[in-house]
PDB file of C-alpha atoms in Angstrom:
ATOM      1  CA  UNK A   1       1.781  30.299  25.437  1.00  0.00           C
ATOM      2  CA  UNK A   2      -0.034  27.780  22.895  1.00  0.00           C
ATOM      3  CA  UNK A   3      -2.830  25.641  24.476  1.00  0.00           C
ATOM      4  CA  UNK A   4      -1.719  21.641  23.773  1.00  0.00           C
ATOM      5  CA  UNK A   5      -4.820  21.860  21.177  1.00  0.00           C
ATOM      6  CA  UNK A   6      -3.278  25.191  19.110  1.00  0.00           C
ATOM      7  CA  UNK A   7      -0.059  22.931  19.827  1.00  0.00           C
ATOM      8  CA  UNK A   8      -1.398  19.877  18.326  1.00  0.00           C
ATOM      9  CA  UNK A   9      -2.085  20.998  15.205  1.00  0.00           C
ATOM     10  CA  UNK A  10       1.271  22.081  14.397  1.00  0.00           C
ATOM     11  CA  UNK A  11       2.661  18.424  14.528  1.00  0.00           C
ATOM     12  CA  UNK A  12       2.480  15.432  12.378  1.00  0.00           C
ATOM     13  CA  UNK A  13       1.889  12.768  14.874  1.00  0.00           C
ATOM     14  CA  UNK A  14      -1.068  12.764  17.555  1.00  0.00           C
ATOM     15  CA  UNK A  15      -0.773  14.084  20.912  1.00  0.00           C
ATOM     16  CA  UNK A  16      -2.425  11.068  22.574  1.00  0.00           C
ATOM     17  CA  UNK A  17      -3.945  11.275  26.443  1.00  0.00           C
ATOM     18  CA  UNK A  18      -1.832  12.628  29.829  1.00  0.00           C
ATOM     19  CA  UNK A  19       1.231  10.228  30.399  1.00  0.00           C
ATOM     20  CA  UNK A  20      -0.585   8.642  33.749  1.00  0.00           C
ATOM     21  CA  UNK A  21       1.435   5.745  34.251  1.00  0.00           C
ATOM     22  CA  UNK A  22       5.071   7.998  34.545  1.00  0.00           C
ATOM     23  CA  UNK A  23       3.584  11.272  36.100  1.00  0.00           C
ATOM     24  CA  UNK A  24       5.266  10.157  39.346  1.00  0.00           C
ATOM     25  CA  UNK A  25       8.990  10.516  37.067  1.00  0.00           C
ATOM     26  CA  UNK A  26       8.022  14.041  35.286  1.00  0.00           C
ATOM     27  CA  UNK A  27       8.132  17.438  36.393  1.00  0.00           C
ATOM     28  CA  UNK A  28       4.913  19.091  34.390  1.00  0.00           C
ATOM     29  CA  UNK A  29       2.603  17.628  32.279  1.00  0.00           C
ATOM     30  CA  UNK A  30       4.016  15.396  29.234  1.00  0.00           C
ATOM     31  CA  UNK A  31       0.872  13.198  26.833  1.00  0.00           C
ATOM     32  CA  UNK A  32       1.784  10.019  25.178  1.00  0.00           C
ATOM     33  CA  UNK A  33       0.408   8.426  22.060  1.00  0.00           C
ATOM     34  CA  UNK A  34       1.058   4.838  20.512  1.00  0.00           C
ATOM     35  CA  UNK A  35       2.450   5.053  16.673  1.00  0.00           C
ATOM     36  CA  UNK A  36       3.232   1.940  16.601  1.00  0.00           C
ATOM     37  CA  UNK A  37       2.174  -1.136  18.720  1.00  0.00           C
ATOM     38  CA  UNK A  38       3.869  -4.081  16.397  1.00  0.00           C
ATOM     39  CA  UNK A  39       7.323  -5.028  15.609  1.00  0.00           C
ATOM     40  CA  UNK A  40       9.429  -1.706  16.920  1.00  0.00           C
ATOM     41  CA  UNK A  41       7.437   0.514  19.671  1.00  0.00           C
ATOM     42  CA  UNK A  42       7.168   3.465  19.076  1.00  0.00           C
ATOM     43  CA  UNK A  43       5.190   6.162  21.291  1.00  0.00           C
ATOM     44  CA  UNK A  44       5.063   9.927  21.012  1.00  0.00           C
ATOM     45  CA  UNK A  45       5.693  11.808  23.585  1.00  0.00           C
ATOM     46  CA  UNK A  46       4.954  15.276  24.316  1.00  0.00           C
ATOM     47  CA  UNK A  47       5.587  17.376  27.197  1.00  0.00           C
ATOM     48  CA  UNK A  48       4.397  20.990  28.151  1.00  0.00           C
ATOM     49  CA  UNK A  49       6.875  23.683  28.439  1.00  0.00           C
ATOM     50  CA  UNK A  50       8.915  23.262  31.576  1.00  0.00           C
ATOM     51  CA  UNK A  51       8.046  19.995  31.677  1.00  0.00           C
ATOM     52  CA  UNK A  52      11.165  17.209  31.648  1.00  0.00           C
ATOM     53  CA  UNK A  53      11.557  13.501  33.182  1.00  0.00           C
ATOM     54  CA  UNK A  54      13.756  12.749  35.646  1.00  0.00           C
ATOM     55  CA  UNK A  55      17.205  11.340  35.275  1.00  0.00           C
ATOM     56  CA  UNK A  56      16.981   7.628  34.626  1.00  0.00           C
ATOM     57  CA  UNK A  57      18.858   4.763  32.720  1.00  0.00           C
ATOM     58  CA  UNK A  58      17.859   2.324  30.701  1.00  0.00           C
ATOM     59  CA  UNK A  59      18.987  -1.503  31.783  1.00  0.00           C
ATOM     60  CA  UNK A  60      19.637  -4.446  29.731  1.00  0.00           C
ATOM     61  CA  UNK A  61      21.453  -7.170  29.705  1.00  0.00           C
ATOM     62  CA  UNK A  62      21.900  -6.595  26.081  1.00  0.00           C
ATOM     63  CA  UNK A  63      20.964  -4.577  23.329  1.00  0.00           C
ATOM     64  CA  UNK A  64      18.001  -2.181  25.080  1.00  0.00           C
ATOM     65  CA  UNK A  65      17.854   1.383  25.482  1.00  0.00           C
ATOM     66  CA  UNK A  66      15.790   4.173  23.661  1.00  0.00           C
ATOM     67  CA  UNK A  67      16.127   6.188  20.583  1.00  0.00           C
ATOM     68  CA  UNK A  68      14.578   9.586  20.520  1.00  0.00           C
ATOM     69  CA  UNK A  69      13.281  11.467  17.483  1.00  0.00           C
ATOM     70  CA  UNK A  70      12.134  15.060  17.523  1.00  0.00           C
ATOM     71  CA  UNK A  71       8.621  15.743  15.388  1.00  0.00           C
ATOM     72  CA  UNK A  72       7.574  19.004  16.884  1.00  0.00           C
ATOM     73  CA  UNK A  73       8.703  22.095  19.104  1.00  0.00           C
ATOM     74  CA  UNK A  74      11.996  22.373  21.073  1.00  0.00           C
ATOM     75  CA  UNK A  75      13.259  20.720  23.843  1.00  0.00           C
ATOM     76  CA  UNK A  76      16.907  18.863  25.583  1.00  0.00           C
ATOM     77  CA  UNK A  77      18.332  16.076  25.810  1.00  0.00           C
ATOM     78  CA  UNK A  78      21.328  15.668  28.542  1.00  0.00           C
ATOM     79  CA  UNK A  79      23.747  13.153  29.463  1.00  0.00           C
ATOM     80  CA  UNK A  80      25.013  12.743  32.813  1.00  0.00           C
ATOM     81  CA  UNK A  81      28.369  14.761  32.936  1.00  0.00           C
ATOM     82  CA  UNK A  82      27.584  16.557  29.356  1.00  0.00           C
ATOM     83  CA  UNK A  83      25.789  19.838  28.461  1.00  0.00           C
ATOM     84  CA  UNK A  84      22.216  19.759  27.108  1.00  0.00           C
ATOM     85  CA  UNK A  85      21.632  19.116  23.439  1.00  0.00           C
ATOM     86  CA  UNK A  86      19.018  21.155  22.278  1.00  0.00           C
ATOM     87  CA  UNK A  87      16.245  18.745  19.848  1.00  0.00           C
ATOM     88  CA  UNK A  88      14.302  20.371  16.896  1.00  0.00           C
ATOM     89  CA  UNK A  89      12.201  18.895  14.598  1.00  0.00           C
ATOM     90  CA  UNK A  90      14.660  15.829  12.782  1.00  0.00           C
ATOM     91  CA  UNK A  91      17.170  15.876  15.687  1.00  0.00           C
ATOM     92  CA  UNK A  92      17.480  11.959  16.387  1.00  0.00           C
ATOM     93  CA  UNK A  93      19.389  10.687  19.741  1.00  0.00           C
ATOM     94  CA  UNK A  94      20.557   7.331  20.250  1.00  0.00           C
ATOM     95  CA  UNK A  95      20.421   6.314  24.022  1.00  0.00           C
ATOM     96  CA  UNK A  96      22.250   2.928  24.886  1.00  0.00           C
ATOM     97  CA  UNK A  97      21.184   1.323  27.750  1.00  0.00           C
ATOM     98  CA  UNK A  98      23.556   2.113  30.861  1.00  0.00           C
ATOM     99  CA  UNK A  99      23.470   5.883  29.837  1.00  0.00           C
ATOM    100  CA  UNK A 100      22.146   8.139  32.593  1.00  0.00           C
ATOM    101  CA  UNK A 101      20.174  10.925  31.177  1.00  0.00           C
ATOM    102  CA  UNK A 102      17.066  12.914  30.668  1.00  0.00           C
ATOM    103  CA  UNK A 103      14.999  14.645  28.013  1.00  0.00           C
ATOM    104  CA  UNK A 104      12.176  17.337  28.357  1.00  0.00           C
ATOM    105  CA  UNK A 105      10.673  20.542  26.460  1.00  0.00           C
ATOM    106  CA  UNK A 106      12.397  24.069  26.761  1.00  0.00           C
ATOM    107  CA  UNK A 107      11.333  26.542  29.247  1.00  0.00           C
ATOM    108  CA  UNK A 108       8.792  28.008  26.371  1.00  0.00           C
ATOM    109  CA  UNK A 109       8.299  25.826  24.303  1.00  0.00           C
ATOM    110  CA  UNK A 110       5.950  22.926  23.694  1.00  0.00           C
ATOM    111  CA  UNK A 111       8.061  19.673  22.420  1.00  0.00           C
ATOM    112  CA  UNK A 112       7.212  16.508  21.071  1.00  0.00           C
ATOM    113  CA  UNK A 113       9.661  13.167  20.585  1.00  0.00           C
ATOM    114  CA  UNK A 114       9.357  10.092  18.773  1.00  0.00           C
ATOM    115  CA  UNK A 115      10.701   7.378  21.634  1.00  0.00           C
ATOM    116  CA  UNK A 116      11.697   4.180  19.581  1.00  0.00           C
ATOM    117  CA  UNK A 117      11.620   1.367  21.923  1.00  0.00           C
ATOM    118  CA  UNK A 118      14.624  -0.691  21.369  1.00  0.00           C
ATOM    119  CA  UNK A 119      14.690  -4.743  21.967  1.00  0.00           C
ATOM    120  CA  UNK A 120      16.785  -6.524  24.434  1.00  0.00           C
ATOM    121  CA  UNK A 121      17.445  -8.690  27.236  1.00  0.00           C
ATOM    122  CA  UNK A 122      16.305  -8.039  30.653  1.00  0.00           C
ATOM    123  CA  UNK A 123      14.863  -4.490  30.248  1.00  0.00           C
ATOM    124  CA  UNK A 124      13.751  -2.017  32.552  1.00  0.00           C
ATOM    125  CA  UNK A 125      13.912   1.904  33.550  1.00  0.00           C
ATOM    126  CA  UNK A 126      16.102   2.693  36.931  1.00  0.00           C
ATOM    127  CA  UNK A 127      14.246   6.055  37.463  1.00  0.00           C
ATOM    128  CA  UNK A 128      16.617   8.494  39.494  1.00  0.00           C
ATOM    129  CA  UNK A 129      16.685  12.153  41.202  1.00  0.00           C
ATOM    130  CA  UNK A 130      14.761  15.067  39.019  1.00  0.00           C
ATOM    131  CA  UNK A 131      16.954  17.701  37.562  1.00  0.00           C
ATOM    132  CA  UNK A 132      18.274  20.116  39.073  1.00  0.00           C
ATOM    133  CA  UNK A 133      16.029  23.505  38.727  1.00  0.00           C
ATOM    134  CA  UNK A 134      18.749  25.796  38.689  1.00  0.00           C
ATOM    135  CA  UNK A 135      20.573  23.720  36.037  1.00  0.00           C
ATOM    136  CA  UNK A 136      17.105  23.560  34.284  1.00  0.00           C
ATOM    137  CA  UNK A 137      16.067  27.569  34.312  1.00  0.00           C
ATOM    138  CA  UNK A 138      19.419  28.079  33.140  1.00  0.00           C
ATOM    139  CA  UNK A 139      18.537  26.644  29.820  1.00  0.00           C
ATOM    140  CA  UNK A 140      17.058  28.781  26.927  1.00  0.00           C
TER     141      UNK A 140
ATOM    142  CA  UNK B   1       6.819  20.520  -9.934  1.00  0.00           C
ATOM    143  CA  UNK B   2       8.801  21.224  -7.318  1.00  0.00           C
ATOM    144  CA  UNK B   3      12.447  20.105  -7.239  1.00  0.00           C
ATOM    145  CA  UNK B   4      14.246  18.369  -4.719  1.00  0.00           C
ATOM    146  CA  UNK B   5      15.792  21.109  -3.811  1.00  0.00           C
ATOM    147  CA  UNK B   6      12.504  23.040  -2.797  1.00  0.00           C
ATOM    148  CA  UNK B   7      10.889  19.788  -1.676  1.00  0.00           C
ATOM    149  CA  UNK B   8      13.524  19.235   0.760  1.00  0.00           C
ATOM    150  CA  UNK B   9      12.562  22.976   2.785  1.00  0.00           C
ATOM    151  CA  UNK B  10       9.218  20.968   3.105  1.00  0.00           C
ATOM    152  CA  UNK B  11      10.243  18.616   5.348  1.00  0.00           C
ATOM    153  CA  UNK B  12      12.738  18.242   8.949  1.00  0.00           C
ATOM    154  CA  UNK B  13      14.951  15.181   7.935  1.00  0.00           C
ATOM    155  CA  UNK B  14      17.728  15.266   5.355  1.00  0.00           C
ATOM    156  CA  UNK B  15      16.935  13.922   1.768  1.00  0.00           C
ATOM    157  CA  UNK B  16      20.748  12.282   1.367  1.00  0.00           C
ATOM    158  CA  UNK B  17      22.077  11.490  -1.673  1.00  0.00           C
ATOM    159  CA  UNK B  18      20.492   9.291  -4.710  1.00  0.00           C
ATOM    160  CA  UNK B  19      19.805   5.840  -3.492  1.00  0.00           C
ATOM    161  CA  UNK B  20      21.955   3.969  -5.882  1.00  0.00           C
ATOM    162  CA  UNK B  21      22.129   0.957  -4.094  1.00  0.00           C
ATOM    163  CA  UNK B  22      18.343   0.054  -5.272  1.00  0.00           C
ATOM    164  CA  UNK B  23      18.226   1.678  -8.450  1.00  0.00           C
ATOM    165  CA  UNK B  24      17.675  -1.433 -10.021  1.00  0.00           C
ATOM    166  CA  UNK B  25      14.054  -2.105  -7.930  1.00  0.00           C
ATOM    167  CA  UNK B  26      12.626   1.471  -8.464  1.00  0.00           C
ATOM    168  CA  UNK B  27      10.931   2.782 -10.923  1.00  0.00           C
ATOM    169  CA  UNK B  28      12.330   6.768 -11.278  1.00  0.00           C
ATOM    170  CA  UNK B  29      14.801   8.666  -9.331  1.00  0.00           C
ATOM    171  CA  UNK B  30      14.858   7.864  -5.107  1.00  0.00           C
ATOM    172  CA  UNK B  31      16.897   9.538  -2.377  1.00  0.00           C
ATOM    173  CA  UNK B  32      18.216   7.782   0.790  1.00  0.00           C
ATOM    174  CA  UNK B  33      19.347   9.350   3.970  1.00  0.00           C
ATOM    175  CA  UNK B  34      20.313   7.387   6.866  1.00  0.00           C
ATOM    176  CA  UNK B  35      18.801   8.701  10.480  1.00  0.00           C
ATOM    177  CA  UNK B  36      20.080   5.895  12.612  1.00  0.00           C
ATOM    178  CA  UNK B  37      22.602   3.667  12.192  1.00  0.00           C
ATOM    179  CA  UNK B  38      23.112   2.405  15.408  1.00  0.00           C
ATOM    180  CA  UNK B  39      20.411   0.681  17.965  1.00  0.00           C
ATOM    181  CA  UNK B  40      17.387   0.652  15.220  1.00  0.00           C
ATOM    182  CA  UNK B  41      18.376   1.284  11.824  1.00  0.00           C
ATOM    183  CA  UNK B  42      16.468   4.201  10.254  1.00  0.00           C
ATOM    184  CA  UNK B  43      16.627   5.693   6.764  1.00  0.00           C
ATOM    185  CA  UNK B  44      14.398   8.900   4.962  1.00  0.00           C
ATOM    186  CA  UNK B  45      13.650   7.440   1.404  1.00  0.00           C
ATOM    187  CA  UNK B  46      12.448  10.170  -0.057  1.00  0.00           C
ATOM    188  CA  UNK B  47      10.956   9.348  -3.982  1.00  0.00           C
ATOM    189  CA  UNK B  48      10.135  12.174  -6.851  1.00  0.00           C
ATOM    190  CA  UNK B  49       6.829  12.319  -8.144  1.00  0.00           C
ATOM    191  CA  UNK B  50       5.654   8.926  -9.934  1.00  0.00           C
ATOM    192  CA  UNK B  51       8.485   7.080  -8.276  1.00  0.00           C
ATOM    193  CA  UNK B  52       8.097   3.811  -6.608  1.00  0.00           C
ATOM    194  CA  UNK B  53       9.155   0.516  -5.924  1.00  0.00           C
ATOM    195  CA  UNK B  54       9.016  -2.885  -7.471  1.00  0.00           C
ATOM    196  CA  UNK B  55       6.263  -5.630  -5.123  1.00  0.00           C
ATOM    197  CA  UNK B  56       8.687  -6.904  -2.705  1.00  0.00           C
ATOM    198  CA  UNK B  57       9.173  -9.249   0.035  1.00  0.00           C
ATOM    199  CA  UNK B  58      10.967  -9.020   3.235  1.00  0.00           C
ATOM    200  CA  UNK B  59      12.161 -12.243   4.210  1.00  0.00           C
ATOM    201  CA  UNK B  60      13.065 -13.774   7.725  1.00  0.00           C
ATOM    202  CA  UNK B  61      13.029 -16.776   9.782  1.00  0.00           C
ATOM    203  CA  UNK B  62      11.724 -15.040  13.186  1.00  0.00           C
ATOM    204  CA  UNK B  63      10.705 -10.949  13.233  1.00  0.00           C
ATOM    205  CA  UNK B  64      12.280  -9.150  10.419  1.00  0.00           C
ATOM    206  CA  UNK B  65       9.887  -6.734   8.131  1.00  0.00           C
ATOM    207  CA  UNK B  66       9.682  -2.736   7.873  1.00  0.00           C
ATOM    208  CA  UNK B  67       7.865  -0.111   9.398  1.00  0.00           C
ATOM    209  CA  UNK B  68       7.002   3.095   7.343  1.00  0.00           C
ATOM    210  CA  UNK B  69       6.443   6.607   8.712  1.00  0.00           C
ATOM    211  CA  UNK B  70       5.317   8.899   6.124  1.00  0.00           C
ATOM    212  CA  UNK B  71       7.114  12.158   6.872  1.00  0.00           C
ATOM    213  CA  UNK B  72       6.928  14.208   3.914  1.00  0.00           C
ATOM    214  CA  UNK B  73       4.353  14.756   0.251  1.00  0.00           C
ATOM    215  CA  UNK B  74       1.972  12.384  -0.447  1.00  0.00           C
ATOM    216  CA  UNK B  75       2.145   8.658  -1.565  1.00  0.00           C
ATOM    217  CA  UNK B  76       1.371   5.338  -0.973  1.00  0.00           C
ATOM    218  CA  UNK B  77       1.597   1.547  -0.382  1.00  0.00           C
ATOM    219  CA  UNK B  78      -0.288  -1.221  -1.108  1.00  0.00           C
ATOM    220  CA  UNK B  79      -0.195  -4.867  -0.266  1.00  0.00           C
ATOM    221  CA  UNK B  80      -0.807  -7.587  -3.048  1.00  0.00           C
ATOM    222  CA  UNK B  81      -4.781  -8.325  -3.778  1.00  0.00           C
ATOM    223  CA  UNK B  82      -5.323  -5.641  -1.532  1.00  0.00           C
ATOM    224  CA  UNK B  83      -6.279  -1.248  -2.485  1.00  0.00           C
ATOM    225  CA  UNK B  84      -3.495   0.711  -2.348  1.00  0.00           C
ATOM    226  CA  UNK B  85      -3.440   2.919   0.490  1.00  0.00           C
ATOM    227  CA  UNK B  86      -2.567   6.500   0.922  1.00  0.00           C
ATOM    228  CA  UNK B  87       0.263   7.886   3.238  1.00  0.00           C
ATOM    229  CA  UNK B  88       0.636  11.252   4.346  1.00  0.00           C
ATOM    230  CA  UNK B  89       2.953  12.735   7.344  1.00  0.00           C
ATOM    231  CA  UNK B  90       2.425  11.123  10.380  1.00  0.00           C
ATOM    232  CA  UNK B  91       1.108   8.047   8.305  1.00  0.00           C
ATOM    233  CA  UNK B  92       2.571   4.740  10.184  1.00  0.00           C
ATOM    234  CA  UNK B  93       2.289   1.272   8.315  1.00  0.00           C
ATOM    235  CA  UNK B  94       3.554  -2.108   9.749  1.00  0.00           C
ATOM    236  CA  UNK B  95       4.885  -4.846   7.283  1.00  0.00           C
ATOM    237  CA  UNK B  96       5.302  -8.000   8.693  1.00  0.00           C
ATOM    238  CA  UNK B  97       8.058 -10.409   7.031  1.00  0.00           C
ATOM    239  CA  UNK B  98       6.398 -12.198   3.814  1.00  0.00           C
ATOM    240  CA  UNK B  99       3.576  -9.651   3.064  1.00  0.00           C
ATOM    241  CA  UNK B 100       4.218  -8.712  -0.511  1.00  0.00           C
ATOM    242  CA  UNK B 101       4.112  -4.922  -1.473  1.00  0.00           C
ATOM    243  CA  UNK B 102       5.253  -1.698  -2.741  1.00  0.00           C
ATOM    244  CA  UNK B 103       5.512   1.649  -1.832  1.00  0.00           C
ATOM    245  CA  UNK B 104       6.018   5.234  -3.507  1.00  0.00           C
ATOM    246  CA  UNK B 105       5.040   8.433  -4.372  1.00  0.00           C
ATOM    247  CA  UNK B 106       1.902   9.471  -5.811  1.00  0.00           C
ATOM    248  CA  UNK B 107       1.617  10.402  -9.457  1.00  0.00           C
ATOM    249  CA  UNK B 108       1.852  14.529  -8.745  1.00  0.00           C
ATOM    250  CA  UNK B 109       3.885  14.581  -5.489  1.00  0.00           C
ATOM    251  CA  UNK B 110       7.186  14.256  -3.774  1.00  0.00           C
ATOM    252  CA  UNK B 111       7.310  11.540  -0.826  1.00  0.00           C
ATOM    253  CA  UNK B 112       9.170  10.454   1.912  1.00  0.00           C
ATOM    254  CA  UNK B 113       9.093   8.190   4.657  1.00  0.00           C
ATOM    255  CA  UNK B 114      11.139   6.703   7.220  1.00  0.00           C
ATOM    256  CA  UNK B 115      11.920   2.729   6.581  1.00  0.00           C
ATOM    257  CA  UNK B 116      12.671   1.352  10.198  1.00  0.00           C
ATOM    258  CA  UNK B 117      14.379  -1.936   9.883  1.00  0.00           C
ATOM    259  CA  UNK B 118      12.967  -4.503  12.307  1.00  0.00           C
ATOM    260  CA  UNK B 119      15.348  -6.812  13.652  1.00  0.00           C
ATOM    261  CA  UNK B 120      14.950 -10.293  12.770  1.00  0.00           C
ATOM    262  CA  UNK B 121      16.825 -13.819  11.656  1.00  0.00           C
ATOM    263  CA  UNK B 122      17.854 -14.549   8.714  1.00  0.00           C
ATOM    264  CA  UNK B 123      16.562 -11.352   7.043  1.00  0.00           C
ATOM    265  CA  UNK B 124      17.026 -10.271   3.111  1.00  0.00           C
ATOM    266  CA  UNK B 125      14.527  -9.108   0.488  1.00  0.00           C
ATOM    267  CA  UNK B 126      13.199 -10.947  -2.290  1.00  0.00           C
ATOM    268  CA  UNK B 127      12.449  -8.051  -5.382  1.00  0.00           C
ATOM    269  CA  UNK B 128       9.591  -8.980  -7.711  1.00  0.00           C
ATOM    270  CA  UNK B 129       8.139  -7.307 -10.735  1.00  0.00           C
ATOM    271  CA  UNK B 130       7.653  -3.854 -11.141  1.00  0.00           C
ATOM    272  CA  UNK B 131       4.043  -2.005 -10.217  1.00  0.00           C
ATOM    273  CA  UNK B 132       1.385  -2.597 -13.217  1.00  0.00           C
ATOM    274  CA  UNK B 133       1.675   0.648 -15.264  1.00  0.00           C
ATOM    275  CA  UNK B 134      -2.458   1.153 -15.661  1.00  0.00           C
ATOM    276  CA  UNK B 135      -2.828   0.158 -11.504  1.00  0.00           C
ATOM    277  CA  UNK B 136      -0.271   2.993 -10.820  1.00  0.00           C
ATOM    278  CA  UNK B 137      -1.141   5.200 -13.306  1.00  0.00           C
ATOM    279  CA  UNK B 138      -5.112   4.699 -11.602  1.00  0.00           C
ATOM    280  CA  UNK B 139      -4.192   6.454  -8.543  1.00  0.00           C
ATOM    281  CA  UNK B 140      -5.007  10.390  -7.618  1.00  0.00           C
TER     282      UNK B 140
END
């Protein structure tokens, strides 16, 4: 398996420092990186193979929610009730707030996203349960 | 040179079709590709080498602006009275509402970059003359 360095340098956008502040919401090790602090946020987000977030929703009163872009490696998105979407590089997801999901790398392989912040009213994150591993190893 | 065609194995987002719609402001042939069109609006401009646009303006009353991420070749942008600046992938530039500038490819390369439409009141664009021949013909 590719150390995150070896990783790194197959990806346009930097890898960044460990994700700290959600560690307590991910399963593995996922590294975050600012691209963009002004007008849209933007952060990219990479996570080790195996590793995935929990299942959470983004709130808002209006607008809100999350767009995700894939810049490097392989990895899922799911929706609640909906099989896993597999994300390559250029695969873009649009995640309205209210929409229970979650996103992670494949089983071997490193992946990196592009999370666009999106504006609204009232935002937050309700994080939930982790996935379920069975559901999880099943993936390829 | 390459051709779009080979150019567009280069790079993980879609080229689109010829960006008509603008023909008017650019200087050579551009492509246009939308990547979002819900939540935050996202389009892959992608220009052929020497291609750029005229100084421009975007206008609003509260937020508004661009963002940039270079995601493809090699080119640039510049702000007015200021150097022109180079953008490669993974190349991120901020444009606030009233800054005037341009933005293209560089003399011997293909170029793209995502244009992320910030949200904003009253928005539009105000199009200005085209880039001084010598100044763009200056750049490597």
């Amino acid at each position: 398996m590719q150390t995150l360095q070896e990783y790194s340098k197959t990806i346009m956008f930097p890898t960044g420092k460990p994700n700290d502040a959600y560690k307590q919401y991910f399963i593995g090790q996922s590294y975050i990186a600012p691209i963009s602090t002004e007008q849209v946020k933007i952060y990219n987000v990479t996570f080790e193979p195996k590793c995935r977030n929990n299942w959470h929703i983004h709130k808002a009163k209006s607008g809100g929610g999350q767009m995700l872009i894939a810049v490097g490696g392989r990895g899922y998105y799911q929706e609640w009730g909906k099989e896993a979407e597999e994300m390559t590089p250029g695969t873009v997801v649009n995640i309205p707030a209210g929409v229970k999901h979650w996103h992670g790398a494949a089983p071997d392989s490193w992946f990196s996203h592009l999370a666009v912040e999106v504006a609204g009213e009232e935002t937050g994150n309700e994080w939930l349960e982790a996935v379920n591993e069975e559901d999880y190893s099943s993936l390829k």
